[in-house]
Amino acid sequence: MIPFLRTLALLLLLVQGIPALASRQLDKERVDIEGMATNAVRAKALLELATSHAEKDVNLSLMHAHDALGLARLSGNDELVHDALTLIAKAQLELGLHAEYMKSTLEALEISRARQDAVSMAADLRALALAYRHSLRPDRAIQESRNALAILLQTKDTVAIDMAYRGLVEELILGGAHQEALRICDQALDRARERNDMLAQARLWLLVGEAMSHQRKFGNALPYLVRADRVLDSLGNREDRFRAAVGRARAALGMGMAEEAASWVDRAERTAASGNPARSAEVLSELRYRVALARGDQATALALLQGIQAARDSMYNARSAQQIAGLQTMYELEVKEQANRRLQEKNDLNEERITAQNARSELLLTLLAVASVLVLVLGASFWNNYRVVRRLRLKNQVIRRQSDEIHAKNMELERNNLRLAESIVSE
């Protein structure tokens, strides 16, 4: 119990130190990213940061992934958008934000469908099945697991298909459909035998044993668990060996073999999976409690039960604190996103105003140019008319002067004619 309580204490300390640590880390790590050239490059860098912080600081990972999502959307790269949504969903699941996790997963699934990426679609459907499991909807979890398997069967990706088979079987077991789980296991085992994949067969044998144990058919489950344990002990990872030991312990308890169950619990503790130590500690405590009951050790069983209850209370408090920290992070990100959206809207409005102002300025300049041309044309026309009128006036003056001169000469001729006539008459 001490390691388990120590883990819970460390988890509480981690949750309490998240805001200040996240702020310092963000200021330190953004220096290089802000100077990068394109939105796509910056988004990739932030995704790498989010991945590196996923194990040690979920809130910081969530912040980086959220910022990467914004840049990825600006870049128009759907693959980066999908990767960012996947990391965001993973962080939200770790923080216990199941509603937000489902929302992010559904958005990622839409992008996968638009891209027609079968592998990504299957992974998103498995994530959606997990979301339905946390929402206590085993029927929908089974349905989405079936959909994921159906998609992957068309890809010929052996590893992904094996994982999809196991995921579907796990959901069927959790949903109580044990006979169908066994039928699906038989199908998957046939595929594994065809390629002589012992590790895949062992993992499926383990699931068969777990399904039979859930049906309380411990005697039938034991041969499968033994075969799985032998192979996984040499070929499997720590999680495989831990699950095999837990399965053997539960089968032994079901058959009333308390001492053998205790030895398997000890082995499970030695091979406890490192990925989720709190969950491993909870499983081990529950098994030790059942072993104590099987031995008839009521005092030890009571102490273990009290420890389990205290651990669950501590875990609940830690999970609540973590959820509050996660909600605070999501709220801060939402506020930041709203501020960015308002700033973007303001920038768009300013850009529209500037565009309209430029258009008005261009129109005014055009009108001024047209008016100037008209003024020049009118001025030139006026000047030309003025010159024509002036020429006509001068011509008229010349003509009038010539007319006056001709008239004067005519008068002079008439006088001469009169004098000539008078002289003729007088002679």
Coordinates of C-alpha atoms in Angstrom, one line a residue:
M1 CA 0.0 0.0 0.0
I2 CA 2.9 2.4 0.7
P3 CA 4.1 2.6 -3.0
F4 CA 0.5 3.2 -4.1
L5 CA -0.1 6.0 -1.5
R6 CA 3.3 7.5 -2.5
T7 CA 2.2 7.5 -6.1
L8 CA -1.0 9.3 -5.2
A9 CA 0.9 11.9 -3.2
L10 CA 3.3 12.6 -6.1
L11 CA 0.3 12.9 -8.4
L12 CA -1.3 15.5 -6.1
L13 CA 2.0 17.5 -5.9
L14 CA 2.2 17.3 -9.7
V15 CA -1.3 18.7 -10.1
Q16 CA -0.7 21.5 -7.7
G17 CA 2.4 22.6 -9.4
I18 CA 1.0 22.6 -12.9
P19 CA 0.0 26.3 -13.5
A20 CA 3.4 27.8 -12.5
L21 CA 5.4 25.2 -14.2
A22 CA 3.4 25.4 -17.4
S23 CA 3.8 29.2 -17.5
R24 CA 7.6 29.0 -17.1
Q25 CA 7.9 26.2 -19.6
L26 CA 5.7 28.0 -22.2
D27 CA 7.8 31.2 -21.9
K28 CA 11.0 29.2 -22.3
E29 CA 10.0 27.0 -25.2
R30 CA 8.2 29.6 -27.3
V31 CA 11.3 31.7 -28.0
D32 CA 12.5 29.5 -30.9
I33 CA 9.1 28.6 -32.2
E34 CA 7.9 32.2 -32.7
G35 CA 10.8 32.8 -35.1
M36 CA 10.0 29.9 -37.4
A37 CA 8.9 30.7 -41.0
T38 CA 5.6 29.1 -41.8
N39 CA 2.6 28.1 -39.7
A40 CA 3.0 24.4 -40.7
V41 CA 6.6 24.4 -39.4
R42 CA 5.6 26.1 -36.2
A43 CA 2.7 23.6 -35.8
K44 CA 5.0 20.7 -36.2
A45 CA 7.4 22.1 -33.6
L46 CA 4.6 22.6 -31.1
L47 CA 3.3 19.0 -31.8
E48 CA 6.8 17.7 -31.0
L49 CA 6.8 19.7 -27.7
A50 CA 3.3 18.4 -26.9
T51 CA 4.4 14.8 -27.5
S52 CA 7.5 15.3 -25.3
H53 CA 5.5 16.6 -22.4
A54 CA 2.6 14.1 -22.8
E55 CA 4.0 11.8 -20.1
K56 CA 5.3 14.3 -17.5
D57 CA 3.0 17.3 -17.8
V58 CA -0.4 16.7 -19.4
N59 CA -1.5 20.3 -19.0
L60 CA 1.5 21.7 -20.8
S61 CA 1.1 19.1 -23.5
L62 CA -2.5 20.2 -23.9
M63 CA -1.5 23.9 -24.3
H64 CA 1.2 23.1 -26.9
A65 CA -1.2 20.8 -28.8
H66 CA -4.0 23.5 -28.7
D67 CA -1.7 26.2 -30.1
A68 CA -0.5 23.7 -32.7
L69 CA -4.1 23.1 -33.7
G70 CA -4.6 26.8 -34.4
L71 CA -1.5 27.1 -36.5
A72 CA -2.3 23.9 -38.4
R73 CA -5.7 25.2 -39.3
L74 CA -4.1 28.4 -40.6
S75 CA -1.7 26.4 -42.7
G76 CA -4.5 24.4 -44.2
N77 CA -2.7 21.1 -43.5
D78 CA -5.4 18.5 -42.5
E79 CA -2.8 16.0 -41.4
L80 CA -1.4 18.4 -38.9
V81 CA -4.9 19.3 -37.8
H82 CA -5.6 15.7 -37.2
D83 CA -2.4 15.1 -35.3
A84 CA -3.1 18.1 -33.1
L85 CA -6.6 16.9 -32.3
T86 CA -5.3 13.4 -31.5
L87 CA -2.8 14.8 -29.0
I88 CA -5.5 17.1 -27.5
A89 CA -7.9 14.2 -27.1
K90 CA -5.1 12.1 -25.4
A91 CA -4.4 14.9 -22.9
Q92 CA -8.1 15.4 -22.2
L93 CA -8.5 11.7 -21.5
E94 CA -5.6 11.8 -19.1
L95 CA -7.2 14.8 -17.3
G96 CA -10.5 13.0 -17.1
L97 CA -12.3 15.5 -19.4
H98 CA -14.4 12.8 -21.1
A99 CA -16.9 15.1 -22.8
E100 CA -14.1 17.2 -24.3
Y101 CA -12.3 14.0 -25.2
M102 CA -15.3 12.8 -27.2
K103 CA -15.7 16.2 -28.9
S104 CA -12.0 16.2 -30.0
T105 CA -12.2 12.6 -31.1
L106 CA -15.3 13.2 -33.3
E107 CA -13.6 16.2 -34.9
A108 CA -10.5 14.1 -35.6
L109 CA -12.7 11.4 -37.1
E110 CA -14.4 13.9 -39.5
I111 CA -11.0 14.9 -40.8
S112 CA -9.9 11.3 -41.2
R113 CA -13.1 10.6 -43.2
A114 CA -12.5 13.7 -45.4
R115 CA -8.9 12.5 -46.1
Q116 CA -10.1 8.9 -46.6
D117 CA -7.2 7.7 -44.4
A118 CA -8.3 4.2 -43.3
V119 CA -5.6 3.8 -40.6
S120 CA -6.5 7.2 -39.0
M121 CA -10.2 6.5 -39.2
A122 CA -9.8 3.1 -37.4
A123 CA -7.6 4.7 -34.7
D124 CA -10.2 7.5 -34.3
L125 CA -13.0 4.9 -34.1
R126 CA -11.1 3.0 -31.4
A127 CA -10.7 6.3 -29.5
L128 CA -14.4 7.0 -29.9
A129 CA -15.2 3.5 -28.5
L130 CA -13.1 4.4 -25.5
A131 CA -15.1 7.6 -25.1
Y132 CA -18.3 5.6 -25.1
R133 CA -16.9 3.2 -22.6
H134 CA -16.2 6.0 -20.2
S135 CA -19.7 7.3 -20.9
L136 CA -21.1 3.9 -19.9
R137 CA -22.3 3.1 -23.4
P138 CA -20.9 -0.4 -24.0
D139 CA -23.2 -0.9 -27.0
R140 CA -21.8 2.1 -28.8
A141 CA -18.3 1.2 -27.8
I142 CA -18.8 -2.3 -29.3
Q143 CA -20.3 -0.8 -32.5
E144 CA -17.4 1.6 -33.0
S145 CA -14.9 -1.1 -32.4
R146 CA -16.6 -3.2 -35.1
N147 CA -16.4 -0.3 -37.5
A148 CA -12.7 0.1 -36.8
L149 CA -12.0 -3.6 -37.4
A150 CA -14.1 -3.5 -40.6
I151 CA -12.1 -0.6 -42.0
L152 CA -8.7 -2.2 -41.1
L153 CA -9.6 -5.5 -42.6
Q154 CA -9.4 -3.8 -46.0
T155 CA -5.9 -2.4 -45.4
K156 CA -4.0 -5.7 -44.9
D157 CA -2.1 -4.0 -42.0
T158 CA -1.5 -7.1 -39.8
V159 CA -0.4 -5.3 -36.6
A160 CA -3.3 -2.8 -36.8
I161 CA -5.8 -5.6 -37.5
D162 CA -4.6 -7.6 -34.5
M163 CA -5.0 -4.6 -32.3
A164 CA -8.5 -4.0 -33.6
Y165 CA -9.5 -7.6 -33.0
R166 CA -8.2 -7.3 -29.4
G167 CA -9.9 -4.0 -28.9
L168 CA -13.3 -5.4 -30.1
V169 CA -12.9 -8.5 -27.8
E170 CA -12.1 -6.3 -24.8
E171 CA -15.2 -4.2 -25.5
L172 CA -17.4 -7.3 -25.9
I173 CA -16.1 -8.7 -22.5
L174 CA -16.8 -5.4 -20.8
G175 CA -20.2 -5.3 -22.4
G176 CA -21.0 -8.8 -21.2
A177 CA -21.1 -10.4 -24.7
H178 CA -18.8 -13.2 -23.7
Q179 CA -19.9 -15.8 -26.3
E180 CA -19.4 -13.3 -29.1
A181 CA -16.1 -12.3 -27.7
L182 CA -15.0 -16.0 -27.8
R183 CA -16.3 -16.2 -31.4
I184 CA -14.3 -13.2 -32.5
C185 CA -11.2 -14.6 -30.7
D186 CA -11.5 -17.8 -32.7
Q187 CA -11.5 -15.7 -35.9
A188 CA -8.5 -13.8 -34.8
L189 CA -6.7 -16.9 -33.7
D190 CA -7.2 -18.4 -37.2
R191 CA -5.5 -15.4 -38.7
A192 CA -2.6 -15.6 -36.2
R193 CA -2.1 -19.4 -36.8
E194 CA -1.9 -18.9 -40.6
R195 CA 1.2 -16.7 -40.2
N196 CA 2.5 -18.6 -37.1
D197 CA 2.5 -15.5 -34.9
M198 CA 2.9 -16.9 -31.4
L199 CA 2.8 -13.5 -29.7
A200 CA -0.6 -12.6 -31.3
Q201 CA -1.9 -16.0 -30.4
A202 CA -0.8 -15.7 -26.8
R203 CA -2.5 -12.3 -26.4
L204 CA -5.7 -13.8 -27.8
W205 CA -5.5 -16.8 -25.5
L206 CA -5.2 -14.4 -22.6
L207 CA -8.4 -12.7 -23.8
V208 CA -10.2 -16.1 -24.1
G209 CA -9.1 -16.9 -20.5
E210 CA -10.4 -13.5 -19.3
A211 CA -13.7 -14.0 -21.1
M212 CA -14.2 -17.4 -19.5
S213 CA -13.2 -16.1 -16.1
H214 CA -15.9 -13.4 -16.4
Q215 CA -18.3 -16.3 -17.0
R216 CA -16.9 -17.9 -13.9
K217 CA -15.6 -20.8 -16.0
F218 CA -12.3 -20.8 -14.3
G219 CA -11.4 -24.4 -15.1
N220 CA -12.0 -23.8 -18.8
A221 CA -10.1 -20.5 -18.6
L222 CA -7.0 -22.0 -16.9
P223 CA -5.5 -23.9 -20.0
Y224 CA -5.7 -20.7 -22.1
L225 CA -4.2 -18.6 -19.4
V226 CA -1.3 -21.1 -18.9
R227 CA -0.5 -21.2 -22.6
A228 CA -0.7 -17.4 -22.8
D229 CA 1.6 -17.0 -19.8
R230 CA 4.3 -19.3 -21.2
V231 CA 4.5 -17.4 -24.4
L232 CA 4.1 -13.9 -23.0
D233 CA 6.8 -14.6 -20.3
S234 CA 9.4 -14.7 -23.1
L235 CA 7.9 -12.7 -26.0
G236 CA 5.5 -10.2 -24.3
N237 CA 6.1 -6.9 -22.7
R238 CA 5.6 -5.9 -19.1
E239 CA 1.9 -5.1 -19.6
D240 CA 1.4 -8.5 -21.2
R241 CA 3.1 -10.3 -18.3
F242 CA 1.2 -8.3 -15.8
R243 CA -2.1 -9.1 -17.4
A244 CA -1.2 -12.8 -17.6
A245 CA -0.3 -12.9 -13.9
V246 CA -3.5 -11.1 -12.9
G247 CA -5.5 -13.5 -15.0
R248 CA -3.8 -16.5 -13.4
A249 CA -4.4 -15.0 -9.9
R250 CA -8.1 -14.5 -10.6
A251 CA -8.5 -18.0 -12.0
A252 CA -6.8 -19.4 -8.9
L253 CA -9.1 -17.5 -6.7
G254 CA -12.1 -18.6 -8.6
M255 CA -11.0 -22.3 -8.1
G256 CA -10.3 -21.7 -4.4
M257 CA -6.5 -21.9 -4.5
A258 CA -5.6 -19.0 -2.3
E259 CA -1.9 -19.7 -1.9
E260 CA -1.3 -20.1 -5.7
A261 CA -3.3 -16.9 -6.2
A262 CA -1.0 -15.1 -3.7
S263 CA 2.1 -16.3 -5.6
W264 CA 0.6 -14.9 -8.8
V265 CA -0.2 -11.6 -7.2
D266 CA 3.4 -11.4 -6.1
R267 CA 4.5 -12.0 -9.6
A268 CA 2.1 -9.5 -10.9
E269 CA 3.5 -6.9 -8.5
R270 CA 7.0 -7.6 -9.8
T271 CA 6.0 -7.1 -13.4
A272 CA 3.5 -4.3 -12.8
A273 CA 3.0 -2.2 -15.9
S274 CA 4.7 1.2 -15.7
G275 CA 2.2 3.0 -18.0
N276 CA -0.5 3.3 -15.4
P277 CA 0.9 2.6 -11.9
A278 CA -2.2 3.9 -10.1
R279 CA -4.4 1.4 -11.9
S280 CA -1.9 -1.4 -11.4
A281 CA -1.8 -0.7 -7.7
E282 CA -5.6 -0.7 -7.5
V283 CA -5.8 -4.1 -9.2
L284 CA -3.1 -5.6 -6.9
S285 CA -4.8 -4.3 -3.8
E286 CA -8.1 -5.8 -4.9
L287 CA -6.4 -9.1 -5.5
R288 CA -4.6 -9.1 -2.1
Y289 CA -8.0 -8.4 -0.5
R290 CA -9.6 -11.3 -2.2
V291 CA -6.6 -13.6 -1.3
A292 CA -7.0 -12.5 2.4
L293 CA -10.7 -13.4 2.3
A294 CA -9.9 -16.8 0.7
R295 CA -7.4 -17.5 3.4
G296 CA -10.0 -16.5 6.1
D297 CA -7.7 -13.7 7.4
Q298 CA -10.4 -11.3 8.3
A299 CA -8.1 -8.8 10.0
T300 CA -5.8 -8.5 7.0
A301 CA -8.8 -8.4 4.6
L302 CA -10.4 -5.6 6.7
A303 CA -7.1 -3.6 6.7
L304 CA -6.7 -4.1 3.0
L305 CA -10.3 -3.1 2.4
Q306 CA -9.8 0.1 4.4
G307 CA -6.6 0.8 2.4
I308 CA -8.5 0.2 -0.9
Q309 CA -11.2 2.6 0.2
A310 CA -8.7 5.2 1.4
A311 CA -6.7 4.8 -1.9
R312 CA -9.9 5.2 -3.9
D313 CA -10.7 8.4 -2.0
S314 CA -7.2 9.7 -2.5
M315 CA -7.4 8.8 -6.2
Y316 CA -10.8 10.5 -6.5
N317 CA -9.4 13.6 -4.9
A318 CA -6.3 13.5 -7.1
R319 CA -8.5 12.9 -10.1
S320 CA -10.8 15.8 -9.1
A321 CA -7.8 18.1 -8.7
Q322 CA -6.5 17.0 -12.0
Q323 CA -9.8 17.6 -13.7
I324 CA -10.0 21.0 -12.1
A325 CA -6.5 21.8 -13.4
G326 CA -7.6 20.5 -16.8
L327 CA -10.7 22.5 -16.8
Q328 CA -8.7 25.6 -15.8
T329 CA -6.3 24.9 -18.7
M330 CA -9.2 24.4 -21.1
Y331 CA -10.8 27.6 -19.9
E332 CA -7.6 29.6 -20.3
L333 CA -7.2 28.1 -23.8
E334 CA -10.8 29.0 -24.6
V335 CA -10.3 32.6 -23.3
K336 CA -7.1 32.8 -25.4
E337 CA -8.8 31.5 -28.5
Q338 CA -11.7 33.9 -28.0
A339 CA -9.2 36.8 -27.6
N340 CA -7.4 35.6 -30.8
R341 CA -10.8 35.3 -32.5
R342 CA -11.8 38.9 -31.5
L343 CA -8.4 40.2 -32.5
Q344 CA -8.8 38.4 -35.9
E345 CA -12.2 39.8 -36.3
K346 CA -10.9 43.3 -35.4
N347 CA -8.1 42.9 -37.9
D348 CA -10.5 41.7 -40.6
L349 CA -12.7 44.7 -39.8
N350 CA -9.7 47.0 -40.0
E351 CA -8.7 45.4 -43.2
E352 CA -12.1 45.8 -44.7
R353 CA -12.1 49.5 -43.6
I354 CA -8.7 50.0 -45.1
T355 CA -9.8 48.3 -48.3
A356 CA -12.9 50.4 -48.5
Q357 CA -10.9 53.5 -47.8
N358 CA -8.4 52.6 -50.4
A359 CA -11.3 52.0 -52.8
R360 CA -12.8 55.4 -52.0
S361 CA -9.4 57.0 -52.4
E362 CA -8.9 55.3 -55.8
L363 CA -12.4 56.3 -56.9
L364 CA -11.6 59.9 -55.8
L365 CA -8.3 59.9 -57.6
T366 CA -10.1 58.5 -60.7
L367 CA -12.7 61.2 -60.5
L368 CA -10.1 63.8 -60.1
A369 CA -8.2 62.5 -63.0
V370 CA -11.4 62.5 -65.1
A371 CA -12.2 66.0 -64.0
S372 CA -8.7 67.1 -64.8
V373 CA -8.9 65.6 -68.2
L374 CA -12.3 67.2 -68.7
V375 CA -10.9 70.6 -67.6
L376 CA -8.0 70.2 -69.9
V377 CA -10.3 69.2 -72.8
L378 CA -12.7 72.1 -72.1
G379 CA -9.7 74.5 -71.7
A380 CA -8.2 73.3 -74.9
S381 CA -11.6 73.6 -76.6
F382 CA -12.2 77.1 -75.2
W383 CA -8.7 78.2 -76.2
N384 CA -9.3 76.8 -79.7
N385 CA -12.7 78.5 -80.0
Y386 CA -11.1 81.7 -78.7
R387 CA -8.4 81.6 -81.3
V388 CA -11.0 80.9 -84.0
V389 CA -13.2 83.7 -82.9
R390 CA -10.2 86.0 -82.7
R391 CA -9.2 85.1 -86.2
L392 CA -12.7 85.7 -87.5
R393 CA -12.8 89.0 -85.7
L394 CA -9.6 90.1 -87.3
K395 CA -10.8 88.9 -90.7
N396 CA -14.0 90.8 -90.2
Q397 CA -12.0 93.9 -89.3
V398 CA -9.9 93.5 -92.4
I399 CA -12.9 92.9 -94.5
R400 CA -14.7 95.9 -93.0
R401 CA -11.6 98.1 -93.6
Q402 CA -11.3 96.9 -97.1
S403 CA -15.1 97.6 -97.6
D404 CA -14.6 101.1 -96.2
E405 CA -11.7 101.7 -98.6
I406 CA -13.7 100.4 -101.5
H407 CA -16.7 102.5 -100.5
A408 CA -14.4 105.6 -100.2
K409 CA -12.9 104.9 -103.7
N410 CA -16.4 104.4 -105.1
M411 CA -17.4 107.8 -103.6
E412 CA -14.3 109.4 -105.0
L413 CA -15.1 107.9 -108.5
E414 CA -18.7 109.2 -108.2
R415 CA -17.4 112.7 -107.5
N416 CA -15.0 112.4 -110.3
N417 CA -17.8 111.3 -112.6
L418 CA -19.9 114.2 -111.5
R419 CA -17.1 116.7 -112.2
L420 CA -16.5 115.0 -115.5
A421 CA -20.2 115.2 -116.3
E422 CA -20.4 118.9 -115.3
S423 CA -17.3 119.7 -117.4
I424 CA -18.8 117.9 -120.4
V425 CA -22.1 119.8 -120.0
S426 CA -20.4 123.1 -119.7
E427 CA -18.4 122.6 -122.9

